[in-house]
PDB file of C-alpha atoms in Angstrom:
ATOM      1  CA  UNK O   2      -7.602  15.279 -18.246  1.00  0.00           C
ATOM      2  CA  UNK O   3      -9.943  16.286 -15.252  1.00  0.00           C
ATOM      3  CA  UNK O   4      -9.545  14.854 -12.187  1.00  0.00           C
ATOM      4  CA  UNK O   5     -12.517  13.667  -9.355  1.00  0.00           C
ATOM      5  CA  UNK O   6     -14.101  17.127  -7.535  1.00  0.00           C
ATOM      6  CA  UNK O   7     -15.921  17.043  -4.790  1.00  0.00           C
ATOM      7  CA  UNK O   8     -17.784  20.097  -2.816  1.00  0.00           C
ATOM      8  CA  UNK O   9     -17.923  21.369  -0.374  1.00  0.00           C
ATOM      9  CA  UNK O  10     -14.377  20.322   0.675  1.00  0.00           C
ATOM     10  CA  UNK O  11     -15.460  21.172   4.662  1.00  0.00           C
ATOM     11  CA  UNK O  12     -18.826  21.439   6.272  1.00  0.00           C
ATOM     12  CA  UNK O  13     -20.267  21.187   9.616  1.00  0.00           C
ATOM     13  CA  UNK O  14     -24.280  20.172  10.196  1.00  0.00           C
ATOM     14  CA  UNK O  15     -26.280  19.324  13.809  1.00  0.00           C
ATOM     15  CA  UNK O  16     -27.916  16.205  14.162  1.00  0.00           C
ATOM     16  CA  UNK O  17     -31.301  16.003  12.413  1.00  0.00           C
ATOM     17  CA  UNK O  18     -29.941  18.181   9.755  1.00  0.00           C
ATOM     18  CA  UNK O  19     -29.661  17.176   5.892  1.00  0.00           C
ATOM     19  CA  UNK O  20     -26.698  17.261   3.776  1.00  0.00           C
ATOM     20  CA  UNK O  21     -25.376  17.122  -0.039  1.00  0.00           C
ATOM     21  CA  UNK O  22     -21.958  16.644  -1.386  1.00  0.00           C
ATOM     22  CA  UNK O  23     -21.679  17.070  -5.015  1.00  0.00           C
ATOM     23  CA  UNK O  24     -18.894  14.946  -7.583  1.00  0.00           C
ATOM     24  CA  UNK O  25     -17.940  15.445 -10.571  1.00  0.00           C
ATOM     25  CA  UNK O  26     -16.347  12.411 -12.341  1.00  0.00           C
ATOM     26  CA  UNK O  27     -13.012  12.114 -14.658  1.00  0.00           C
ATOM     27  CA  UNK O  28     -13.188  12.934 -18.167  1.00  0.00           C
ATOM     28  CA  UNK O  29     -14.381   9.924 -19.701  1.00  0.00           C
ATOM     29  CA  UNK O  30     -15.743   7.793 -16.727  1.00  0.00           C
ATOM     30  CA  UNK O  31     -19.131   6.774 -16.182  1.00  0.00           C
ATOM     31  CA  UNK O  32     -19.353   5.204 -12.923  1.00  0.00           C
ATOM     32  CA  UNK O  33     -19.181   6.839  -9.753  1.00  0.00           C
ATOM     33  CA  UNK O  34     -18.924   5.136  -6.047  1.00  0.00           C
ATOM     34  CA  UNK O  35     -19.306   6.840  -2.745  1.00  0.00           C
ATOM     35  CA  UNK O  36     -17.181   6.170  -0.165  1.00  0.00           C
ATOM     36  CA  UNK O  37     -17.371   6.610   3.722  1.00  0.00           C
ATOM     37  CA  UNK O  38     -14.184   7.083   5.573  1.00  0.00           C
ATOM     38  CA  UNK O  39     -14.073   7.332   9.604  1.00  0.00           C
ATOM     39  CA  UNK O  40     -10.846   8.776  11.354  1.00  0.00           C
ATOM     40  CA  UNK O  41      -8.647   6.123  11.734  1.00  0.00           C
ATOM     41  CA  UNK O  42     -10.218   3.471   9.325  1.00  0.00           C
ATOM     42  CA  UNK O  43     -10.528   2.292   5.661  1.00  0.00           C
ATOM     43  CA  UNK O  44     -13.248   3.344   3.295  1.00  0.00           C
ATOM     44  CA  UNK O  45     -16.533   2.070   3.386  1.00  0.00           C
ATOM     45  CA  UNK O  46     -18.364   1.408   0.097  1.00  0.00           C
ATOM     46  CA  UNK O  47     -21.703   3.353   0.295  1.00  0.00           C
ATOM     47  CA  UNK O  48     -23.052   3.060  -2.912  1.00  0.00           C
ATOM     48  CA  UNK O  49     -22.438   3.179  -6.517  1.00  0.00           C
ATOM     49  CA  UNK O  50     -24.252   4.785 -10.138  1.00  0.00           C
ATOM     50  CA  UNK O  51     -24.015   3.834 -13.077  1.00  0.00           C
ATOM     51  CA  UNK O  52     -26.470   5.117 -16.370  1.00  0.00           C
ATOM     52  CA  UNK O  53     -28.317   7.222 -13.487  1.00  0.00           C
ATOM     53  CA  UNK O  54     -29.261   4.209 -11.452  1.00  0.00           C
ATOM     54  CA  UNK O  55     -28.105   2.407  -8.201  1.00  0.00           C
ATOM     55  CA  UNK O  56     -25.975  -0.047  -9.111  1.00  0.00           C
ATOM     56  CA  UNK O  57     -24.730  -1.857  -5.726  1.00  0.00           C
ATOM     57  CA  UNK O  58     -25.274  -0.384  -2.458  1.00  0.00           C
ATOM     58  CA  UNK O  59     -23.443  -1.063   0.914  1.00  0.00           C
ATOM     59  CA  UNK O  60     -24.865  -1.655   4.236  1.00  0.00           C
ATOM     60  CA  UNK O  61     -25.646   1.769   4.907  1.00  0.00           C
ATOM     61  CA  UNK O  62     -29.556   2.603   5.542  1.00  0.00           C
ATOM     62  CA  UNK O  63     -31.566   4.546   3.222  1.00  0.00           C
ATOM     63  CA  UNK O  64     -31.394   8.144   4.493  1.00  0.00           C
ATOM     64  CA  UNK O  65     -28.070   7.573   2.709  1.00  0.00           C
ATOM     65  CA  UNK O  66     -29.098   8.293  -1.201  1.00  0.00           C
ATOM     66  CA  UNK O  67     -27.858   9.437  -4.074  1.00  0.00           C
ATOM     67  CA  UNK O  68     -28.690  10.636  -7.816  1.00  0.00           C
ATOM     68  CA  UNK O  69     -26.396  10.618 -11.116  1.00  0.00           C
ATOM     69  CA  UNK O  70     -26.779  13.336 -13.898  1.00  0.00           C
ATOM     70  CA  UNK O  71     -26.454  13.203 -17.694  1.00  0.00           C
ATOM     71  CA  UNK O  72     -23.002  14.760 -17.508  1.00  0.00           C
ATOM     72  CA  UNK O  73     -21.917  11.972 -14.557  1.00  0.00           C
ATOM     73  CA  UNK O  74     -21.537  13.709 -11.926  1.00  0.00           C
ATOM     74  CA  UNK O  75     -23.197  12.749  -8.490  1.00  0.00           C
ATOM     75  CA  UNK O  76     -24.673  13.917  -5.799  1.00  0.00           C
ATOM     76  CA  UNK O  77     -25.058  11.904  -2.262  1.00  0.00           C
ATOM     77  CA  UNK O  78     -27.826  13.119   0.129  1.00  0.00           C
ATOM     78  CA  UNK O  79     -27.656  12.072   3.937  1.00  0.00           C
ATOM     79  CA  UNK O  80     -31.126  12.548   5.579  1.00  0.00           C
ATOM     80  CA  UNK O  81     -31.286  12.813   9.299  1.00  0.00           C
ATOM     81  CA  UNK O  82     -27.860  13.690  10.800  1.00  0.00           C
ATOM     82  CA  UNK O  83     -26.330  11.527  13.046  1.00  0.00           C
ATOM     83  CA  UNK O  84     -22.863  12.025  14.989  1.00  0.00           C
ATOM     84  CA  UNK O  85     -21.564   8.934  13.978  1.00  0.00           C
ATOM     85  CA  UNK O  86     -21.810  10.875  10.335  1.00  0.00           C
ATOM     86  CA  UNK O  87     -18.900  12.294  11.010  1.00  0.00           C
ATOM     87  CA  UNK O  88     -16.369  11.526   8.466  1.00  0.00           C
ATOM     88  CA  UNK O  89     -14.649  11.835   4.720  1.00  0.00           C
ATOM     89  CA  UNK O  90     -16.927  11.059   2.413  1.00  0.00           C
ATOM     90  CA  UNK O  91     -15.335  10.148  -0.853  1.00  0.00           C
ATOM     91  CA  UNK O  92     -17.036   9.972  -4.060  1.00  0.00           C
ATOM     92  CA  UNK O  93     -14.376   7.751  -7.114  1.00  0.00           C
ATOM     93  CA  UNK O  94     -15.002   7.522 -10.672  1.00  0.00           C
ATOM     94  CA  UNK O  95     -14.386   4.902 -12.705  1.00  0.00           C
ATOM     95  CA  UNK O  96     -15.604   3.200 -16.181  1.00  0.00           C
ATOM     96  CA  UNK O  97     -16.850  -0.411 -16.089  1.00  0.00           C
ATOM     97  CA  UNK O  98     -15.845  -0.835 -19.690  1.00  0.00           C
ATOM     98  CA  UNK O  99     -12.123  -0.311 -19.127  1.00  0.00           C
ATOM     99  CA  UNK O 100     -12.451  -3.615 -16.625  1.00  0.00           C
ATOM    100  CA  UNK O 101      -9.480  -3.083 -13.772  1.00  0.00           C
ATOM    101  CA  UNK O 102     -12.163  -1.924 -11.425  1.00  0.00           C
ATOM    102  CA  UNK O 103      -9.502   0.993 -10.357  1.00  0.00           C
ATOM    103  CA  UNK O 104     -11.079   3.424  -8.906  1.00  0.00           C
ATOM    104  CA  UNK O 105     -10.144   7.280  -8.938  1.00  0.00           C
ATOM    105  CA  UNK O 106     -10.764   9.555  -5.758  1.00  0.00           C
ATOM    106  CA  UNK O 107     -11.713  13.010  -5.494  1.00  0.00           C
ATOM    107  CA  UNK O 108     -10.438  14.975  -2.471  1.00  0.00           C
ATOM    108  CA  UNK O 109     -13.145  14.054   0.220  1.00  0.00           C
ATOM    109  CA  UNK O 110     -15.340  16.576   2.061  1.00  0.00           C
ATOM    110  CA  UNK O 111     -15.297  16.350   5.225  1.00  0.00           C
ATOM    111  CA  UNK O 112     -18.592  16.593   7.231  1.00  0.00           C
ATOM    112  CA  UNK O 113     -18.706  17.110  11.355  1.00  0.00           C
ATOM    113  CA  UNK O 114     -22.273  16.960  12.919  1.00  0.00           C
ATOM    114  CA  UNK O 115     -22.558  18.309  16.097  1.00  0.00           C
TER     115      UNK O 115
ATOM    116  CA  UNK V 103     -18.871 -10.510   4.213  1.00  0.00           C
ATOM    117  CA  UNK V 104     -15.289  -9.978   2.861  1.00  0.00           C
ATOM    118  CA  UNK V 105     -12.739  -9.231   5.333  1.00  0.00           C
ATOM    119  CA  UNK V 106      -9.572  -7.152   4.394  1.00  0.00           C
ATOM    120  CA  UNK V 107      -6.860  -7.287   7.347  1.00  0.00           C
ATOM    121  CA  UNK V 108      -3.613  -5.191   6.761  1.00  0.00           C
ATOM    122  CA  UNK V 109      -0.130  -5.743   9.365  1.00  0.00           C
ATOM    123  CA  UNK V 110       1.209  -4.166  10.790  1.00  0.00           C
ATOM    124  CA  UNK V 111      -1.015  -0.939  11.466  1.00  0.00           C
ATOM    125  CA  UNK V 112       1.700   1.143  12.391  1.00  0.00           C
ATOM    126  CA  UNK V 113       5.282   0.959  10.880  1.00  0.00           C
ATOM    127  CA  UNK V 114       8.319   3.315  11.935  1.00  0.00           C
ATOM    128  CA  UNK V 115      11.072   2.692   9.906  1.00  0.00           C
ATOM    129  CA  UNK V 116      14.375   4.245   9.293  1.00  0.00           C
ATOM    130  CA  UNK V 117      15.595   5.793   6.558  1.00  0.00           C
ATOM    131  CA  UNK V 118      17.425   2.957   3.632  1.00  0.00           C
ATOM    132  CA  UNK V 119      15.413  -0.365   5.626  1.00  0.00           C
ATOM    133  CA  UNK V 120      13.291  -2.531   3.598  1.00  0.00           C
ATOM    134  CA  UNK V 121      10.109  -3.675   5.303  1.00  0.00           C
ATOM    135  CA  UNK V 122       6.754  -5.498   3.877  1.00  0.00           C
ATOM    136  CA  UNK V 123       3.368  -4.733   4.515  1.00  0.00           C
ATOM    137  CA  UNK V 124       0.984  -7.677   4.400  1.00  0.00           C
ATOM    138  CA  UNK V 125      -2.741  -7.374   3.290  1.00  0.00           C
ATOM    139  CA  UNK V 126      -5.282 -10.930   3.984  1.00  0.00           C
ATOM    140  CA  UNK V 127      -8.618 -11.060   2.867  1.00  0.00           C
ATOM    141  CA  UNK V 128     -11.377 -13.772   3.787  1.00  0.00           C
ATOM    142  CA  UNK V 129     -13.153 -14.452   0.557  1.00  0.00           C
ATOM    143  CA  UNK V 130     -12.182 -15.391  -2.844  1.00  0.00           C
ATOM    144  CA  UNK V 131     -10.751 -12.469  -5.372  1.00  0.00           C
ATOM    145  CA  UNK V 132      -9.045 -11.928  -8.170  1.00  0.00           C
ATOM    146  CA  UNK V 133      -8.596  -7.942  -8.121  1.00  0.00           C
ATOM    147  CA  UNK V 134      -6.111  -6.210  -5.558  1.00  0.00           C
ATOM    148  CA  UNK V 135      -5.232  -2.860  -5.339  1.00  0.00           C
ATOM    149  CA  UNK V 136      -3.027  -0.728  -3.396  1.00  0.00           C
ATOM    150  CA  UNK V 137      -3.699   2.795  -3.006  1.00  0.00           C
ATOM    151  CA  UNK V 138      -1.486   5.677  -0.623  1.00  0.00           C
ATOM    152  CA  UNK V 139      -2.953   8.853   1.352  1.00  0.00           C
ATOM    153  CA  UNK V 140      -1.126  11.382   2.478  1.00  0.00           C
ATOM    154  CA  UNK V 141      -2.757  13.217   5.582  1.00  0.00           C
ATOM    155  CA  UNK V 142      -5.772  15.228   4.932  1.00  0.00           C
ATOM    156  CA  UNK V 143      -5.756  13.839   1.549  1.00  0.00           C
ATOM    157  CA  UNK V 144      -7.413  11.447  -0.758  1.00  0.00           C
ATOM    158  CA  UNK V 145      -6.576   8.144  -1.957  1.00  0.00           C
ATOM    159  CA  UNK V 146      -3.690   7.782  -4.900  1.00  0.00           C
ATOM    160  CA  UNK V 147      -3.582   4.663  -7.140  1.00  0.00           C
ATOM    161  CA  UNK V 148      -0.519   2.898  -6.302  1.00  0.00           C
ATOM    162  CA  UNK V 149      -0.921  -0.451  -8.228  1.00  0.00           C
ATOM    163  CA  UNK V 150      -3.712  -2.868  -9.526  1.00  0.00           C
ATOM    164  CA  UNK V 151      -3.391  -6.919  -9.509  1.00  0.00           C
ATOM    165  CA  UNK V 152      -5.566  -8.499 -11.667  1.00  0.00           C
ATOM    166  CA  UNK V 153      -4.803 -12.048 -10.918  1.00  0.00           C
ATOM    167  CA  UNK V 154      -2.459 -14.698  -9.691  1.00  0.00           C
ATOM    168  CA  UNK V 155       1.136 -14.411  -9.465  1.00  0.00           C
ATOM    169  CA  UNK V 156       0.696 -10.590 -10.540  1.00  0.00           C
ATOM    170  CA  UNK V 157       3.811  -8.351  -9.520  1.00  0.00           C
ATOM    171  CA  UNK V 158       4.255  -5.051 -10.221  1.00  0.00           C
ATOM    172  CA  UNK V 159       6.862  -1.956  -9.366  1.00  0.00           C
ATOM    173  CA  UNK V 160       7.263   1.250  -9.133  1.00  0.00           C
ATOM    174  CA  UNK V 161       9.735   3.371  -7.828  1.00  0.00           C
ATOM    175  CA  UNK V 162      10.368   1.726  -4.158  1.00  0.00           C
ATOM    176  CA  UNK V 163       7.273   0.002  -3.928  1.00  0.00           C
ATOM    177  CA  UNK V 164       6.675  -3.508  -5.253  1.00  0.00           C
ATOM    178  CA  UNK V 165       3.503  -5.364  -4.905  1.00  0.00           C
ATOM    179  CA  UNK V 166       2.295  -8.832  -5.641  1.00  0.00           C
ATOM    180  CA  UNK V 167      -0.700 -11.184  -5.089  1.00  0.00           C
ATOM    181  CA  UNK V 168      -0.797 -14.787  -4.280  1.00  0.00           C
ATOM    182  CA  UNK V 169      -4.718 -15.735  -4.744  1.00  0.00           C
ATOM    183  CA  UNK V 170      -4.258 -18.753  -3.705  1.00  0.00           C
ATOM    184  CA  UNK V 171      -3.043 -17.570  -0.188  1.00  0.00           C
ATOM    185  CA  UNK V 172      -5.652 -14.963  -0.572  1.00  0.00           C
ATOM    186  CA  UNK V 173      -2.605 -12.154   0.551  1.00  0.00           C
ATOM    187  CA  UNK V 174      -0.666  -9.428  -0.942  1.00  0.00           C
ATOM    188  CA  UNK V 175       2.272  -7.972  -0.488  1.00  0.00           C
ATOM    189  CA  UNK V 176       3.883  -4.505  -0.337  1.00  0.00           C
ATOM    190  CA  UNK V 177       7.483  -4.401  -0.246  1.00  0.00           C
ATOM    191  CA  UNK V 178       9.149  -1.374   0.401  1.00  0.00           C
ATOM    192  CA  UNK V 179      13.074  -0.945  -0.226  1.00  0.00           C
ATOM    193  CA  UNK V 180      15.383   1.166   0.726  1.00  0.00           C
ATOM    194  CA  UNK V 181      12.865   3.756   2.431  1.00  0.00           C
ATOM    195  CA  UNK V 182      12.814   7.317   2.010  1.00  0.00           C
ATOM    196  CA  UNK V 183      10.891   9.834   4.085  1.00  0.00           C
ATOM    197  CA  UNK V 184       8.829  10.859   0.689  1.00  0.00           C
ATOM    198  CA  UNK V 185       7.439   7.512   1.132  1.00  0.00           C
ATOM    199  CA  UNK V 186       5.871   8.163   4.910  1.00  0.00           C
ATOM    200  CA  UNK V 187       1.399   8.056   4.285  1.00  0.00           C
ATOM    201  CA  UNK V 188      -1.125   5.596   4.924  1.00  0.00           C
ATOM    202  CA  UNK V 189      -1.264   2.655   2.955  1.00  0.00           C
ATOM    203  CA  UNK V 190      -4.234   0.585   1.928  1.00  0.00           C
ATOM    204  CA  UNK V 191      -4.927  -2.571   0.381  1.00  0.00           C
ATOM    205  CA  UNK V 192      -8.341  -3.043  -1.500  1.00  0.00           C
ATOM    206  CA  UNK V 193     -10.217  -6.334  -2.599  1.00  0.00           C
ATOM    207  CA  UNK V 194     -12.350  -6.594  -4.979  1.00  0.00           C
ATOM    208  CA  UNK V 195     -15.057  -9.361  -3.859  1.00  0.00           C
ATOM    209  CA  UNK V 196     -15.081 -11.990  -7.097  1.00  0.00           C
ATOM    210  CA  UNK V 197     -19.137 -11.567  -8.504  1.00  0.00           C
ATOM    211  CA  UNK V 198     -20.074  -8.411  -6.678  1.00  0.00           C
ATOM    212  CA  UNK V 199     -20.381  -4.590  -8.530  1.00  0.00           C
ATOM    213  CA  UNK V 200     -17.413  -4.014 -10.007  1.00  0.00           C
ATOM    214  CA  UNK V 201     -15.753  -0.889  -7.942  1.00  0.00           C
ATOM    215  CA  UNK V 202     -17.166  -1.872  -4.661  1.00  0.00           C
ATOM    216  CA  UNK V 203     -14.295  -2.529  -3.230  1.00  0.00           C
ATOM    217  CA  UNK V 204     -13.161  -3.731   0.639  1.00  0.00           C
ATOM    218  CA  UNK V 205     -11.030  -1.583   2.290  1.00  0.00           C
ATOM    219  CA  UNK V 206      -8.131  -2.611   5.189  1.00  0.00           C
ATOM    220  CA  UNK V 207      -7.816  -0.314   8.387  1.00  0.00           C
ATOM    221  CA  UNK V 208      -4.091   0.813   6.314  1.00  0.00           C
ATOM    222  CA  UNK V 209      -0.883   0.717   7.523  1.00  0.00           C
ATOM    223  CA  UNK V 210       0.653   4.276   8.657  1.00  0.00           C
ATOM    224  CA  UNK V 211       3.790   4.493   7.508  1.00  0.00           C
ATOM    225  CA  UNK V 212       6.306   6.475   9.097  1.00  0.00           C
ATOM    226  CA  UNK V 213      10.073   7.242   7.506  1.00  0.00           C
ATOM    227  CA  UNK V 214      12.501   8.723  10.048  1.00  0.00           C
ATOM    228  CA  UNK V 215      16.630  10.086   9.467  1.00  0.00           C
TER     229      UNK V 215
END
């Protein structure tokens, strides 16, 4: 069974740059969610696909956007750098039919903006 | 909004101590889950509670959920130093997308000789 990947794992950007982390979900989920994690805190829920469409969305503005493939896998798309960007971003994959809500986490990439 | 609070932040503990980590939340649920990251690293699935009175164990770690209290706890017995990470509790808010879930700040964990 294939796990949650995420690229890049590391990346730096300036502010007023654009950026795009990539997911690929488990074997066999459908849903992917996009997390935000700042040093020092908990994840914060940015947004989540299902079927290729938004399906909930945190409160996070809308340079913060995403798309979902055929295959699953996800991309999220930050518009318009800011410092306070700064963080883990962490895309999990689950599959609304199985009904525990658990969620499954890829390894994070971590962006810096300068 | 949901709130998720988690105490203590910071646990040292020694080696062979029990200790329990306490997770509140503000708003009604009936989905917990605990989850465990290791430094640098993502988040592990620890356990899922799915409703009222749930307990469940594993290794060390035990976990339950009181709904009506709105809390879970993690128990930890007997520590070993395997066991030092960050530890976070998750709700799921009762009526919202299923997988957005609220996050605590997490407890570090530290297991010392």
């Amino acid at each position: 069974e294939t796990g949650v990947t995420q690229s890049p794992t590391h990346l730096i950007k300036t502010r007023g740059q654009q950026v795009t982390l990539r997911c690929s979900s488990q074997s066999g989920h459908n849903t992917v969610s996009w997390y935000q994690q700042a040093l020092g805190q908990g994840p914060q829920f940015i947004f989540q696909y299902y079927r290729e469409e938004e399906n909930g969305r945190g409160n996070f503005p809308p340079r913060f956007s995403g798309l979902q493939f055929p295959n699953y896998s996800s991309e999220l798309n930050v518009n318009a750098l800011e410092l306070d960007d700064s963080a883990l971003y962490l895309c999990a994959s689950s599959s609304l039919a199985e009904g525990t809500g658990e969620l499954f986490f890829g390894e994070g990439s971590r962006l810096t903006v300068l | 909004e949901l709130k998720v609070e988690q105490n203590p932040l910071f646990l040292s503990m020694q080696e062979g101590k029990n200790y329990t980590i306490y997770c509140n939340y503000s708003t009604t649920s009936d989905r917990l889950y605990w989850y465990r990251q290791d430094p640098g690293k993502s988040l592990e699935s620890l356990f899922v509670l799915l409703s009222n009175g749930a307990v469940k164990q594993e290794g060390r770690l035990m976990a339950s959920l009181d709904t009506k209290a709105r809390l879970s706890t993690l128990h930890i017995t007997a520590a070993v130093h395997d066991l030092s990470a960050t530890y976070f509790c998750a709700v799921d808010y009762r009526g919202s997308t299923l997988g957005r879930l609220y996050f605590g700040r997490g407890t570090q964990l530290t297991v010392w000789p």
